[in-house]
Short mmCIF file of C-alpha atoms in Angstrom, two decimals:
data_model
loop_
_atom_site.label_atom_id
_atom_site.label_comp_id
_atom_site.label_asym_id
_atom_site.label_seq_id
_atom_site.Cartn_x
_atom_site.Cartn_y
_atom_site.Cartn_z
CA MET A 1 46.18 53.47 -17.80
CA LYS A 2 45.61 49.83 -18.71
CA ASN A 3 48.39 48.19 -16.67
CA LEU A 4 50.91 49.24 -14.05
CA ILE A 5 54.24 47.73 -15.06
CA SER A 6 56.96 50.36 -14.59
CA MET A 7 57.31 53.87 -13.24
CA ARG A 8 58.89 54.69 -16.60
CA ASP A 9 55.44 54.36 -18.19
CA LEU A 10 53.73 56.90 -15.92
CA SER A 11 53.37 60.59 -16.69
CA LYS A 12 53.27 63.22 -13.97
CA GLU A 13 49.52 63.44 -14.60
CA ASP A 14 49.08 59.68 -14.11
CA ILE A 15 50.97 59.89 -10.82
CA MET A 16 48.93 62.86 -9.58
CA GLN A 17 45.68 61.10 -10.51
CA LEU A 18 46.79 58.11 -8.40
CA MET A 19 47.79 60.36 -5.48
CA ASP A 20 44.48 62.20 -5.63
CA THR A 21 42.48 58.96 -5.78
CA ALA A 22 44.41 57.44 -2.85
CA ALA A 23 43.76 60.58 -0.77
CA LYS A 24 40.03 60.50 -1.56
CA ILE A 25 39.84 56.80 -0.65
CA GLU A 26 41.66 57.45 2.63
CA LYS A 27 39.28 60.30 3.52
CA GLY A 28 36.25 58.25 2.53
CA GLU A 29 35.30 60.74 -0.19
CA ILE A 30 35.14 57.90 -2.68
CA VAL A 31 34.29 54.32 -1.80
CA PRO A 32 35.14 51.98 -4.69
CA ASN A 33 33.03 48.85 -4.75
CA MET A 34 34.78 45.68 -5.87
CA GLN A 35 31.94 43.32 -5.02
CA ARG A 36 32.12 40.30 -7.37
CA LYS A 37 35.61 41.37 -8.49
CA LEU A 38 38.43 38.91 -8.06
CA ALA A 39 42.13 39.73 -8.03
CA ALA A 40 44.61 36.93 -8.77
CA LEU A 41 47.70 37.45 -6.64
CA LEU A 42 50.48 35.50 -8.33
CA PHE A 43 53.59 35.62 -6.19
CA PHE A 44 56.28 33.51 -7.84
CA GLU A 45 58.66 34.58 -5.12
CA PRO A 46 57.98 34.98 -1.42
CA SER A 47 56.40 38.15 -0.09
CA THR A 48 54.34 38.81 2.97
CA ARG A 49 53.98 42.56 3.17
CA THR A 50 53.21 43.35 -0.46
CA MET A 51 50.89 40.37 -0.80
CA PHE A 52 48.99 41.16 2.41
CA SER A 53 48.78 44.80 1.39
CA PHE A 54 47.13 43.94 -1.94
CA ASP A 55 44.92 41.34 -0.26
CA THR A 56 43.83 43.93 2.30
CA ALA A 57 43.27 46.58 -0.37
CA MET A 58 40.98 44.26 -2.34
CA LYS A 59 39.04 43.11 0.73
CA ARG A 60 38.61 46.68 2.05
CA MET A 61 36.70 47.33 -1.18
CA ASN A 62 34.49 44.24 -0.77
CA GLY A 63 36.46 42.41 -3.45
CA ASP A 64 38.08 39.01 -3.17
CA THR A 65 41.39 37.39 -4.04
CA ILE A 66 42.84 34.10 -5.17
CA ILE A 67 46.43 33.64 -4.13
CA MET A 68 49.31 31.63 -5.51
CA SER A 69 52.42 31.96 -3.42
CA GLY A 70 55.84 30.45 -4.22
CA ALA A 71 57.04 28.83 -7.43
CA LYS A 72 56.57 25.32 -6.04
CA ASN A 73 52.81 25.61 -6.46
CA THR A 74 52.96 26.52 -10.12
CA SER A 75 52.16 24.35 -13.06
CA ALA A 76 55.61 25.19 -14.40
CA LYS A 77 56.74 22.15 -12.46
CA LYS A 78 54.52 20.08 -14.72
CA GLY A 79 56.01 21.69 -17.81
CA GLU A 80 53.34 24.31 -18.49
CA THR A 81 54.60 27.51 -20.11
CA PHE A 82 54.39 30.79 -18.24
CA ALA A 83 52.03 32.10 -20.92
CA ASP A 84 49.62 29.17 -20.46
CA THR A 85 49.64 29.63 -16.67
CA LEU A 86 48.72 33.29 -17.14
CA GLN A 87 46.04 32.61 -19.75
CA THR A 88 44.40 30.06 -17.47
CA ILE A 89 44.40 32.28 -14.40
CA ALA A 90 43.05 35.12 -16.51
CA GLN A 91 39.91 33.02 -17.06
CA TYR A 92 39.15 33.14 -13.34
CA SER A 93 39.96 36.71 -12.40
CA ASP A 94 39.44 40.40 -13.18
CA ILE A 95 42.97 41.65 -12.53
CA ILE A 96 46.37 39.99 -12.19
CA ILE A 97 48.82 41.22 -9.58
CA MET A 98 52.16 39.48 -9.87
CA ARG A 99 55.62 39.28 -8.38
CA SER A 100 58.40 37.36 -10.08
CA PRO A 101 62.16 36.97 -9.73
CA THR A 102 62.30 37.22 -13.54
CA GLU A 103 62.85 40.74 -14.85
CA GLY A 104 60.24 41.79 -17.39
CA ALA A 105 57.78 39.06 -16.31
CA ALA A 106 54.96 41.53 -15.64
CA ARG A 107 55.53 43.34 -18.98
CA TYR A 108 55.29 40.00 -20.74
CA ALA A 109 52.18 39.02 -18.75
CA ALA A 110 50.48 42.23 -19.89
CA GLU A 111 51.16 41.23 -23.50
CA VAL A 112 49.73 37.74 -22.98
CA VAL A 113 46.44 38.47 -21.15
CA ASP A 114 43.65 40.95 -21.78
CA LEU A 115 43.17 41.78 -18.09
CA PRO A 116 44.95 44.62 -16.31
CA VAL A 117 48.30 43.51 -14.89
CA VAL A 118 50.00 45.07 -11.89
CA ASN A 119 53.72 44.54 -11.35
CA ALA A 120 54.28 43.77 -7.67
CA GLY A 121 58.04 43.45 -8.22
CA ASP A 122 60.11 41.85 -11.00
CA GLY A 123 63.60 40.82 -9.92
CA ALA A 124 65.87 43.81 -9.37
CA ASN A 125 63.95 45.81 -11.96
CA GLN A 126 60.77 47.58 -10.88
CA HIS A 127 58.38 47.76 -7.94
CA PRO A 128 56.04 50.52 -9.04
CA THR A 129 53.33 50.08 -6.40
CA GLN A 130 55.95 50.51 -3.69
CA ALA A 131 57.22 53.65 -5.44
CA LEU A 132 53.68 55.01 -5.60
CA LEU A 133 52.98 54.35 -1.93
CA ASP A 134 56.31 56.02 -1.17
CA LEU A 135 55.22 59.03 -3.23
CA TYR A 136 51.92 59.08 -1.40
CA SER A 137 53.78 59.05 1.93
CA ILE A 138 56.00 61.88 0.73
CA ILE A 139 53.12 64.05 -0.47
CA LYS A 140 51.24 63.42 2.79
CA THR A 141 54.18 64.44 4.96
CA GLN A 142 55.61 67.23 2.81
CA GLY A 143 52.45 68.59 1.21
CA LYS A 144 54.11 68.42 -2.22
CA LEU A 145 56.30 66.28 -4.46
CA ASP A 146 58.15 69.03 -6.33
CA ASN A 147 61.73 70.09 -5.61
CA LEU A 148 62.40 68.02 -2.49
CA LYS A 149 65.79 66.91 -1.18
CA ILE A 150 65.73 63.14 -0.86
CA GLY A 151 68.34 60.83 0.65
CA LEU A 152 68.37 57.17 -0.41
CA ALA A 153 70.51 54.99 1.87
CA GLY A 154 71.54 51.33 1.98
CA ASP A 155 71.62 48.84 -0.88
CA LEU A 156 71.05 51.05 -3.90
CA ARG A 157 72.42 48.54 -6.37
CA PHE A 158 70.03 45.63 -5.93
CA GLY A 159 67.11 47.41 -4.25
CA ARG A 160 64.33 47.74 -6.81
CA THR A 161 62.32 50.03 -4.52
CA VAL A 162 65.01 52.70 -4.65
CA HIS A 163 65.30 52.37 -8.44
CA SER A 164 61.59 52.94 -8.93
CA LEU A 165 61.50 55.75 -6.36
CA ALA A 166 64.48 57.56 -7.91
CA GLN A 167 62.81 57.45 -11.34
CA ALA A 168 59.49 58.57 -9.89
CA MET A 169 60.90 61.50 -7.90
CA ALA A 170 63.01 62.59 -10.87
CA VAL A 171 59.77 63.51 -12.65
CA PHE A 172 59.23 66.03 -9.83
CA GLY A 173 62.71 67.56 -9.95
CA ALA A 174 64.12 65.98 -6.79
CA ASP A 175 67.65 66.62 -5.58
CA PHE A 176 69.18 63.32 -4.42
CA LYS A 177 71.82 62.12 -2.00
CA PHE A 178 72.75 58.48 -2.57
CA ILE A 179 74.32 56.93 0.54
CA SER A 180 75.78 53.43 0.15
CA PRO A 181 78.94 51.30 0.25
CA SER A 182 80.84 51.79 -3.02
CA PHE A 183 79.94 48.37 -4.43
CA LEU A 184 76.23 48.87 -3.67
CA GLN A 185 75.94 52.24 -5.42
CA MET A 186 73.02 53.25 -7.61
CA PRO A 187 73.43 51.45 -10.99
CA GLU A 188 74.82 53.42 -13.91
CA TYR A 189 71.68 52.97 -16.01
CA ILE A 190 69.60 54.72 -13.35
CA LYS A 191 72.18 57.48 -12.93
CA ASP A 192 72.26 57.93 -16.73
CA ASP A 193 68.49 58.42 -16.71
CA LEU A 194 68.82 61.09 -14.02
CA ILE A 195 71.61 62.88 -15.88
CA GLU A 196 69.46 62.91 -19.05
CA GLN A 197 66.69 64.58 -17.02
CA ASN A 198 69.10 67.13 -15.48
CA ILE A 199 68.46 65.73 -11.99
CA LYS A 200 71.13 66.51 -9.41
CA PHE A 201 72.59 63.73 -7.27
CA GLU A 202 75.59 63.29 -5.01
CA GLU A 203 77.03 60.05 -3.62
CA PHE A 204 78.17 59.49 -0.02
CA LYS A 205 79.41 56.63 2.14
CA ASP A 206 77.94 57.58 5.56
CA ILE A 207 74.47 58.47 6.80
CA GLU A 208 75.93 60.53 9.64
CA GLY A 209 76.58 64.13 8.66
CA ASN A 210 74.61 63.89 5.43
CA ILE A 211 70.98 64.16 6.53
CA ASP A 212 70.58 67.66 8.03
CA ASP A 213 69.47 69.27 4.77
CA LEU A 214 67.11 66.46 3.71
CA ASP A 215 63.31 66.47 3.56
CA ILE A 216 63.15 62.66 3.31
CA LEU A 217 65.59 59.90 4.19
CA TYR A 218 64.63 56.60 2.60
CA VAL A 219 66.49 53.74 4.28
CA THR A 220 66.81 50.23 2.86
CA ARG A 221 68.32 47.10 4.29
CA ILE A 222 71.81 45.96 3.33
CA GLN A 223 71.83 42.19 3.12
CA LYS A 224 74.88 40.65 4.73
CA GLU A 225 74.94 38.04 1.95
CA ARG A 226 75.86 40.73 -0.58
CA PHE A 227 79.33 40.93 0.95
CA ALA A 228 81.94 38.41 -0.19
CA ASP A 229 83.58 38.55 3.23
CA PRO A 230 81.35 38.82 6.35
CA GLU A 231 84.08 40.89 8.03
CA ASP A 232 83.68 43.58 5.38
CA TYR A 233 80.03 43.81 6.33
CA GLU A 234 80.85 44.22 10.02
CA LYS A 235 83.30 47.01 9.13
CA VAL A 236 80.81 49.16 7.24
CA LYS A 237 77.43 48.34 8.73
CA GLY A 238 77.66 51.12 11.35
CA SER A 239 77.73 53.69 8.54
CA TYR A 240 74.26 52.63 7.45
CA VAL A 241 72.43 52.46 10.77
CA LEU A 242 70.29 55.47 11.62
CA ASN A 243 69.90 56.27 15.32
CA LYS A 244 68.27 58.99 17.37
CA THR A 245 71.50 60.88 18.11
CA MET A 246 71.92 61.60 14.38
CA LEU A 247 68.61 63.47 14.30
CA GLY A 248 69.66 66.49 16.40
CA ASN A 249 69.92 68.97 13.54
CA VAL A 250 67.49 67.63 10.97
CA LYS A 251 64.82 69.86 9.42
CA ASP A 252 61.46 70.11 11.17
CA ASN A 253 59.64 68.53 8.23
CA PHE A 254 62.19 65.68 7.97
CA LYS A 255 60.75 62.15 7.75
CA VAL A 256 62.35 58.71 7.68
CA LEU A 257 60.82 56.15 5.32
CA HIS A 258 61.62 52.45 4.93
CA PRO A 259 59.92 49.84 2.68
CA LEU A 260 60.13 47.28 5.56
CA PRO A 261 61.05 44.73 6.78
CA ARG A 262 63.59 46.53 8.93
CA VAL A 263 66.41 44.55 10.49
CA ASP A 264 68.82 46.86 12.30
CA GLU A 265 69.37 49.72 9.84
CA ILE A 266 67.03 52.01 11.81
CA HIS A 267 67.56 51.80 15.56
CA THR A 268 64.32 51.33 17.48
CA ASP A 269 65.09 54.56 19.40
CA VAL A 270 64.06 56.43 16.22
CA ASP A 271 60.57 54.88 16.34
CA ASP A 272 59.24 57.25 18.99
CA THR A 273 60.52 60.42 17.32
CA LYS A 274 58.29 62.59 15.15
CA PHE A 275 60.59 61.79 12.25
CA ALA A 276 59.69 58.08 12.03
CA TYR A 277 57.10 57.46 9.33
CA TYR A 278 57.70 53.83 8.22
CA PHE A 279 54.66 52.26 9.87
CA PRO A 280 52.15 54.86 8.59
CA GLN A 281 53.92 54.39 5.24
CA ALA A 282 52.88 50.72 5.26
CA LYS A 283 49.27 51.77 5.89
CA ASN A 284 49.49 54.23 3.01
CA GLY A 285 50.30 51.19 0.86
CA VAL A 286 46.76 49.94 1.26
CA TYR A 287 45.18 53.25 0.14
CA THR A 288 47.58 53.48 -2.78
CA ARG A 289 46.87 49.93 -3.91
CA GLN A 290 43.12 50.50 -3.56
CA ALA A 291 43.56 53.49 -5.86
CA ILE A 292 45.64 51.50 -8.40
CA ILE A 293 43.15 48.61 -8.55
CA SER A 294 40.16 50.98 -8.77
CA ILE A 295 41.65 52.99 -11.61
CA LEU A 296 42.71 49.90 -13.58
CA LEU A 297 39.27 48.31 -13.18
CA GLY A 298 37.51 51.56 -14.11
CA GLU A 299 35.72 51.80 -10.77
CA VAL A 300 36.60 55.44 -10.03
CA MET B 1 110.92 47.22 -44.87
CA SER B 2 107.77 48.43 -46.54
CA GLN B 3 105.83 46.08 -48.70
CA VAL B 4 103.11 46.92 -51.17
CA LYS B 5 100.20 44.52 -51.06
CA THR B 6 97.39 44.34 -53.57
CA ILE B 7 94.10 42.95 -52.47
CA LYS B 8 91.70 41.98 -55.17
CA VAL B 9 88.09 41.38 -54.35
CA ASN B 10 86.35 40.15 -57.47
CA ALA B 11 83.28 41.81 -58.83
CA ILE B 12 80.07 39.82 -58.53
CA LYS B 13 77.38 39.43 -61.16
CA ASN B 14 74.36 39.39 -58.85
CA GLY B 15 74.05 39.85 -55.12
CA THR B 16 74.91 42.23 -52.33
CA VAL B 17 77.97 44.23 -51.40
CA ILE B 18 78.24 45.63 -47.90
CA ASP B 19 80.86 48.33 -48.07
CA HIS B 20 82.35 50.68 -45.47
CA ILE B 21 82.01 48.20 -42.63
CA ALA B 22 84.07 49.49 -39.69
CA ALA B 23 87.46 47.75 -39.81
CA GLY B 24 87.48 44.55 -37.79
CA LYS B 25 83.70 44.08 -37.77
CA VAL B 26 83.27 41.96 -40.90
CA LEU B 27 83.42 38.65 -39.05
CA LYS B 28 80.57 39.80 -36.82
CA VAL B 29 78.56 40.66 -39.93
CA ILE B 30 79.22 37.21 -41.37
CA ASP B 31 78.12 35.69 -38.09
CA LEU B 32 75.00 37.87 -38.04
CA LEU B 33 73.97 37.00 -41.59
CA ASN B 34 74.50 33.30 -41.00
CA LEU B 35 76.47 32.95 -44.24
CA THR B 36 76.88 29.23 -44.13
CA GLY B 37 74.77 28.37 -47.17
CA ASP B 38 75.73 27.90 -50.80
CA ASN B 39 76.40 31.53 -51.66
CA SER B 40 79.94 32.50 -52.60
CA VAL B 41 81.20 35.08 -50.15
CA MET B 42 84.26 37.30 -50.55
CA LEU B 43 85.57 39.52 -47.87
CA GLY B 44 88.24 42.13 -47.44
CA MET B 45 89.59 43.43 -44.17
CA ASN B 46 91.45 46.62 -43.27
CA LEU B 47 91.20 48.12 -46.73
CA SER B 48 91.99 51.82 -47.17
CA SER B 49 88.92 54.01 -47.35
CA ASN B 50 88.64 57.72 -48.09
CA LYS B 51 85.36 57.76 -46.20
CA ILE B 52 86.24 55.98 -42.94
CA GLY B 53 90.02 55.43 -43.00
CA LYS B 54 90.13 51.65 -42.75
CA LYS B 55 87.22 49.50 -43.78
CA ASP B 56 86.06 45.96 -44.22
CA ILE B 57 83.96 44.84 -47.16
CA ILE B 58 81.89 41.79 -47.96
CA LYS B 59 80.41 40.56 -51.23
CA ILE B 60 77.70 37.94 -51.25
CA GLU B 61 76.84 36.35 -54.54
CA ASN B 62 73.25 35.59 -55.49
CA ARG B 63 71.69 36.89 -52.29
CA GLU B 64 69.82 40.16 -51.92
CA LEU B 65 69.64 41.29 -48.30
CA SER B 66 66.27 42.31 -46.91
CA LYS B 67 65.79 45.70 -45.28
CA GLU B 68 65.52 44.00 -41.90
CA GLU B 69 68.83 42.21 -42.36
CA ALA B 70 70.46 45.44 -43.49
CA ASN B 71 69.13 47.29 -40.44
CA SER B 72 70.63 44.66 -38.21
CA ILE B 73 74.04 45.31 -39.76
CA ALA B 74 73.68 48.95 -38.66
CA LEU B 75 73.78 47.68 -35.08
CA ILE B 76 77.29 46.33 -35.74
CA SER B 77 78.55 49.04 -38.06
CA PRO B 78 76.35 52.10 -38.67
CA SER B 79 78.82 53.37 -41.26
CA ALA B 80 78.15 50.46 -43.62
CA THR B 81 76.70 50.95 -47.10
CA LEU B 82 74.40 48.44 -48.75
CA ILE B 83 74.86 47.94 -52.51
CA ILE B 84 72.65 45.67 -54.57
CA ILE B 85 74.25 44.35 -57.76
CA ASN B 86 72.32 43.09 -60.77
CA ASP B 87 74.19 41.90 -63.85
CA PHE B 88 77.39 43.64 -62.67
CA GLU B 89 75.50 46.95 -62.35
CA VAL B 90 74.81 48.82 -59.09
CA VAL B 91 71.00 48.97 -58.94
CA ASN B 92 70.67 50.33 -55.40
CA LYS B 93 73.08 51.94 -52.98
CA THR B 94 71.92 53.02 -49.55
CA SER B 95 73.48 54.08 -46.28
CA LEU B 96 72.23 52.03 -43.39
CA GLU B 97 70.18 53.66 -40.70
CA MET B 98 70.13 52.52 -37.11
CA PRO B 99 66.62 51.18 -36.39
CA GLU B 100 64.73 52.82 -33.51
CA TYR B 101 63.22 49.53 -32.44
CA ILE B 102 64.38 46.03 -33.08
CA GLU B 103 62.71 42.75 -32.31
CA GLU B 104 64.36 39.38 -31.90
CA HIS B 105 67.89 40.14 -33.14
CA ILE B 106 69.44 41.18 -29.83
CA ILE B 107 70.28 38.63 -27.17
CA CYS B 108 69.62 40.37 -23.86
CA PRO B 109 72.82 40.17 -21.79
CA ASN B 110 70.81 40.16 -18.54
CA PRO B 111 70.51 36.51 -17.47
CA LYS B 112 67.48 37.39 -15.32
CA CYS B 113 65.58 38.91 -18.27
CA ILE B 114 62.44 37.02 -19.22
CA THR B 115 63.63 36.81 -22.85
CA ASN B 116 66.33 34.43 -21.62
CA SER B 117 63.97 32.11 -19.78
CA GLU B 118 60.87 32.04 -22.01
CA GLU B 119 60.63 31.44 -25.75
CA ILE B 120 59.89 35.06 -26.58
CA PRO B 121 61.66 37.51 -28.87
CA SER B 122 63.67 40.28 -27.27
CA LYS B 123 62.47 43.83 -27.94
CA TYR B 124 64.92 46.71 -27.83
CA TYR B 125 64.60 50.45 -28.23
CA ILE B 126 67.69 52.02 -29.75
CA ASN B 127 68.90 55.49 -28.86
CA ASN B 128 71.01 56.53 -31.82
CA ALA B 129 73.17 58.91 -29.80
CA GLU B 130 76.95 58.84 -29.63
CA PRO B 131 77.60 56.16 -28.45
CA ALA B 132 74.40 54.35 -29.47
CA THR B 133 72.60 52.61 -26.63
CA ALA B 134 69.78 50.07 -26.49
CA ARG B 135 67.22 49.46 -23.77
CA CYS B 136 65.40 46.16 -23.26
CA LEU B 137 61.62 46.61 -23.21
CA TYR B 138 61.27 43.82 -20.65
CA CYS B 139 64.06 44.10 -18.06
CA GLU B 140 64.65 47.82 -18.87
CA LYS B 141 68.44 47.46 -18.72
CA LYS B 142 70.41 49.72 -21.01
CA TYR B 143 73.51 48.63 -22.93
CA LEU B 144 75.96 50.05 -25.41
CA VAL B 145 74.94 48.76 -28.84
CA GLU B 146 78.54 47.84 -29.62
CA ASP B 147 78.58 45.48 -26.61
CA LEU B 148 75.46 43.58 -27.63
CA LYS B 149 75.36 40.16 -29.19
CA ILE B 150 73.31 40.28 -32.37
CA LYS B 151 71.66 37.29 -34.02
CA ILE B 152 69.44 36.72 -37.02
#
């Protein structure tokens, strides 16, 4: 593995190697040393969680980071091409970790520079490191990735995390429930991929009544701005808020995941139940990103 | 009242004939091949064809299409046949094959795709199924080939 651009590029073996490495790092069985290694974190669109997570991952391994955050700081304002910006930053660093609103930006970056490139999110396309930390959270809580029943709820149309996760779990024969308002359904191109792989999925409009047979419910935020009329949002938002009373008949192994930040789609009364796993999930992100960086830099 | 019409498309001495173009697609082919130069071009539309029912045809004098150009035509009309004429004789006649991969000739319809904001060629993988689809290497969106805008 030279770069991490899209879940579509990863084989089942690649994914399992990453899971195994993350687990060994978490248990302290391997301690990658990134002393004198520098990661360039290029965030052309705002991010706190993902950027901090990568920054933490690098520093936990004694490595260091240089950070560019927000397009206003880029040389693009001075007329420099994207390729030139990348080539220059590649002179300073050992690995490039980038987020961009432009879809395909990380793939292009990997063509331009000789360093490993990690896609930390490109528009509505891919967010593979999030998908991998989600997989790591699933394997930790379920003991396996194969043949699980997974619910994805919220904005499935624009949410890149759910796109990457659906593709990743398809490799392991997941059975999906997609729960969203009709105009925020999973895009056709993702559903086509699942059909080609003989993956089962059903589509629903309410969380309530559709979670009792699930192993995992993955909740994402629905942005009010997606609705043309704010009243339409008020009408449907209750269908996409998970609360404690809905958890009465869920399976014992059931876990709720969320990429965070949460607004009000998971009521805080869920936080104290044994089903809430979104904060440990964020911590898993650090182990997973340590594993990704270590593998790409050949340190494990 | 029925009316018999005769359409005569003259033979050419040297050049290329693209036959069996799906009816109605010939203008797209002309657009694709950028036929605005000095070559004489003759075209026929909605002609009867034993092979495909109705067809369009185009004859370009004094220009031999490259394999790459011919492959691009397959994106518009996979049924087309490429015929090279030399001194009024057919010297080569080939069915077009849909390319598996094509660089530069597809304009990605996704406005957020990097190929629409940077000066870089688009790269598409073609799935020659029925209907044929194409996936952008960069933004990973998948489209029906017949919906794509092709350029040379």
